[in-house]
PDB file of C-alpha atoms in Angstrom:
ATOM      1  CA  UNK A1076       4.071  12.800  21.645  1.00 95.00           C
ATOM      2  CA  UNK A1077       5.269  13.197  25.167  1.00 97.00           C
ATOM      3  CA  UNK A1078       7.923  11.084  26.632  1.00 98.00           C
ATOM      4  CA  UNK A1079       8.801  10.501  30.285  1.00 97.00           C
ATOM      5  CA  UNK A1080      11.680   8.555  31.458  1.00 97.00           C
ATOM      6  CA  UNK A1081      12.202   7.060  34.966  1.00 97.00           C
ATOM      7  CA  UNK A1082      14.224   4.464  36.776  1.00 97.00           C
ATOM      8  CA  UNK A1083      17.639   6.217  36.813  1.00 97.00           C
ATOM      9  CA  UNK A1084      19.742   6.223  40.018  1.00 97.00           C
ATOM     10  CA  UNK A1085      23.070   5.337  41.513  1.00 98.00           C
ATOM     11  CA  UNK A1086      24.553   1.899  41.191  1.00 98.00           C
ATOM     12  CA  UNK A1087      27.976   0.247  41.808  1.00 98.00           C
ATOM     13  CA  UNK A1088      30.016  -1.020  38.900  1.00 98.00           C
ATOM     14  CA  UNK A1089      28.946  -4.392  37.855  1.00 98.00           C
ATOM     15  CA  UNK A1090      25.379  -3.719  38.972  1.00 98.00           C
ATOM     16  CA  UNK A1091      22.224  -3.643  36.993  1.00 98.00           C
ATOM     17  CA  UNK A1092      19.385  -0.954  36.353  1.00 98.00           C
ATOM     18  CA  UNK A1093      16.419  -0.713  34.216  1.00 98.00           C
ATOM     19  CA  UNK A1094      15.129   2.600  32.845  1.00 98.00           C
ATOM     20  CA  UNK A1095      11.741   3.084  31.388  1.00 98.00           C
ATOM     21  CA  UNK A1096      10.218   5.576  28.895  1.00 98.00           C
ATOM     22  CA  UNK A1097       6.348   6.101  28.773  1.00 98.00           C
ATOM     23  CA  UNK A1098       5.018   7.680  25.617  1.00 97.00           C
ATOM     24  CA  UNK A1099       1.691   9.408  25.471  1.00 96.00           C
ATOM     25  CA  UNK A1100      -0.285  11.576  22.974  1.00 94.00           C
ATOM     26  CA  UNK A1101      -0.165  10.548  19.208  1.00 91.00           C
ATOM     27  CA  UNK A1102       1.775   7.311  19.848  1.00 91.00           C
ATOM     28  CA  UNK A1103       0.325   5.782  16.790  1.00 91.00           C
ATOM     29  CA  UNK A1104       2.618   8.043  14.724  1.00 91.00           C
ATOM     30  CA  UNK A1105       5.808   6.394  16.319  1.00 92.00           C
ATOM     31  CA  UNK A1106       7.791   4.163  14.003  1.00 92.00           C
ATOM     32  CA  UNK A1107      10.981   3.782  15.995  1.00 95.00           C
ATOM     33  CA  UNK A1108      12.388   4.611  19.402  1.00 97.00           C
ATOM     34  CA  UNK A1109      15.684   4.759  21.036  1.00 98.00           C
ATOM     35  CA  UNK A1110      17.949   5.458  23.965  1.00 98.00           C
ATOM     36  CA  UNK A1111      20.647   8.130  23.959  1.00 98.00           C
ATOM     37  CA  UNK A1112      22.999   9.336  26.598  1.00 98.00           C
ATOM     38  CA  UNK A1113      25.040  12.347  27.399  1.00 98.00           C
ATOM     39  CA  UNK A1114      27.858  12.357  29.812  1.00 96.00           C
ATOM     40  CA  UNK A1115      29.281  15.634  31.182  1.00 92.00           C
ATOM     41  CA  UNK A1116      31.408  17.441  28.528  1.00 95.00           C
ATOM     42  CA  UNK A1117      30.597  14.981  25.824  1.00 97.00           C
ATOM     43  CA  UNK A1118      28.180  14.903  22.896  1.00 97.00           C
ATOM     44  CA  UNK A1119      24.960  13.066  23.122  1.00 97.00           C
ATOM     45  CA  UNK A1120      25.315   9.588  21.644  1.00 98.00           C
ATOM     46  CA  UNK A1121      22.917   6.806  20.618  1.00 98.00           C
ATOM     47  CA  UNK A1122      22.857   3.718  22.826  1.00 98.00           C
ATOM     48  CA  UNK A1123      20.219   1.529  21.363  1.00 98.00           C
ATOM     49  CA  UNK A1124      17.240   1.596  18.941  1.00 97.00           C
ATOM     50  CA  UNK A1125      14.107  -0.448  18.373  1.00 96.00           C
ATOM     51  CA  UNK A1126      11.449  -0.407  15.658  1.00 92.00           C
ATOM     52  CA  UNK A1127       7.853  -0.128  16.245  1.00 83.00           C
ATOM     53  CA  UNK A1128       7.126  -3.758  16.440  1.00 80.00           C
ATOM     54  CA  UNK A1129      10.269  -4.607  18.323  1.00 73.00           C
ATOM     55  CA  UNK A1130      11.530  -6.789  15.420  1.00 80.00           C
ATOM     56  CA  UNK A1131      14.621  -4.872  14.854  1.00 94.00           C
ATOM     57  CA  UNK A1132      17.126  -3.603  17.500  1.00 96.00           C
ATOM     58  CA  UNK A1133      20.551  -2.163  17.271  1.00 97.00           C
ATOM     59  CA  UNK A1134      23.352  -1.171  19.978  1.00 98.00           C
ATOM     60  CA  UNK A1135      26.430   1.016  20.045  1.00 98.00           C
ATOM     61  CA  UNK A1136      29.346  -1.276  20.251  1.00 98.00           C
ATOM     62  CA  UNK A1137      30.228  -0.226  23.848  1.00 97.00           C
ATOM     63  CA  UNK A1138      26.994  -1.642  25.303  1.00 98.00           C
ATOM     64  CA  UNK A1139      26.522  -4.840  23.107  1.00 98.00           C
ATOM     65  CA  UNK A1140      26.115  -7.775  25.357  1.00 98.00           C
ATOM     66  CA  UNK A1141      25.302  -5.800  28.414  1.00 98.00           C
ATOM     67  CA  UNK A1142      22.197  -3.747  27.469  1.00 98.00           C
ATOM     68  CA  UNK A1143      18.984  -4.886  26.256  1.00 98.00           C
ATOM     69  CA  UNK A1144      16.295  -2.583  24.674  1.00 97.00           C
ATOM     70  CA  UNK A1145      12.640  -3.626  24.574  1.00 95.00           C
ATOM     71  CA  UNK A1146       9.180  -2.076  24.257  1.00 94.00           C
ATOM     72  CA  UNK A1147       5.566  -3.039  25.245  1.00 93.00           C
ATOM     73  CA  UNK A1148       3.281  -1.482  22.737  1.00 90.00           C
ATOM     74  CA  UNK A1149       0.260  -2.291  25.038  1.00 93.00           C
ATOM     75  CA  UNK A1150       1.524   0.203  27.626  1.00 95.00           C
ATOM     76  CA  UNK A1151       3.485   2.404  25.197  1.00 94.00           C
ATOM     77  CA  UNK A1152       6.657   1.815  27.307  1.00 96.00           C
ATOM     78  CA  UNK A1153      10.178   1.353  26.141  1.00 96.00           C
ATOM     79  CA  UNK A1154      12.812  -0.213  28.479  1.00 97.00           C
ATOM     80  CA  UNK A1155      16.493  -0.377  28.669  1.00 98.00           C
ATOM     81  CA  UNK A1156      17.917  -3.191  30.882  1.00 98.00           C
ATOM     82  CA  UNK A1157      21.440  -2.332  31.801  1.00 98.00           C
ATOM     83  CA  UNK A1158      23.655  -5.066  33.152  1.00 98.00           C
ATOM     84  CA  UNK A1159      27.391  -5.225  34.151  1.00 98.00           C
ATOM     85  CA  UNK A1160      27.386  -1.396  34.438  1.00 98.00           C
ATOM     86  CA  UNK A1161      30.602   0.497  34.148  1.00 98.00           C
ATOM     87  CA  UNK A1162      31.585   4.050  35.440  1.00 97.00           C
ATOM     88  CA  UNK A1163      31.903   5.041  31.844  1.00 97.00           C
ATOM     89  CA  UNK A1164      28.022   4.379  31.429  1.00 98.00           C
ATOM     90  CA  UNK A1165      27.447   7.289  33.754  1.00 98.00           C
ATOM     91  CA  UNK A1166      25.201   9.888  31.899  1.00 98.00           C
ATOM     92  CA  UNK A1167      21.820  11.364  31.489  1.00 98.00           C
ATOM     93  CA  UNK A1168      19.942   8.861  29.494  1.00 98.00           C
ATOM     94  CA  UNK A1169      17.184  10.318  27.072  1.00 98.00           C
ATOM     95  CA  UNK A1170      14.433   8.620  25.297  1.00 98.00           C
ATOM     96  CA  UNK A1171      13.663   9.457  21.703  1.00 98.00           C
ATOM     97  CA  UNK A1172      10.589   8.642  19.446  1.00 97.00           C
ATOM     98  CA  UNK A1173      10.576   9.199  15.738  1.00 96.00           C
ATOM     99  CA  UNK A1174       7.493   9.378  13.585  1.00 90.00           C
ATOM    100  CA  UNK A1175       7.312  12.258  11.165  1.00 88.00           C
ATOM    101  CA  UNK A1176       8.820  14.379  13.814  1.00 94.00           C
ATOM    102  CA  UNK A1177      11.389  13.654  16.548  1.00 97.00           C
ATOM    103  CA  UNK A1178      10.425  13.844  20.222  1.00 97.00           C
ATOM    104  CA  UNK A1179      12.740  13.702  23.250  1.00 98.00           C
ATOM    105  CA  UNK A1180      12.179  13.091  26.884  1.00 98.00           C
ATOM    106  CA  UNK A1181      13.628  15.055  29.682  1.00 97.00           C
ATOM    107  CA  UNK A1182      16.229  12.528  30.655  1.00 97.00           C
ATOM    108  CA  UNK A1183      17.101  10.433  33.517  1.00 98.00           C
ATOM    109  CA  UNK A1184      20.372  10.361  35.452  1.00 98.00           C
ATOM    110  CA  UNK A1185      22.322   7.081  35.725  1.00 98.00           C
ATOM    111  CA  UNK A1186      25.410   7.136  37.847  1.00 98.00           C
ATOM    112  CA  UNK A1187      27.756   4.204  38.190  1.00 98.00           C
ATOM    113  CA  UNK A1188      30.215   4.276  41.126  1.00 97.00           C
ATOM    114  CA  UNK A1189      33.553   2.396  40.866  1.00 94.00           C
TER     115      UNK A1189
END
């Protein structure tokens, strides 16, 4: 499975951004996907997760009510809609897929200016 993220960029605090992750390869093996982030000098943390059918989602407390994870199985694409962005959301955002093995994308930079 290969994962490619896109959509990152620079946005002002309070703004919105949507990042995407396209999966290719043996996508039928994927049972769940998620978004992680890593800020400079900090450990990578989970942001949100979603099951294969999109029926179950979960979020880290710091993004609840602001971020929405979704996926389109027809196009093998997962999204993270980020609203009311804060400077502390600045990080490299990574896509992860799980299905027997764990797969990671290369990351996309999200920078929120104050």
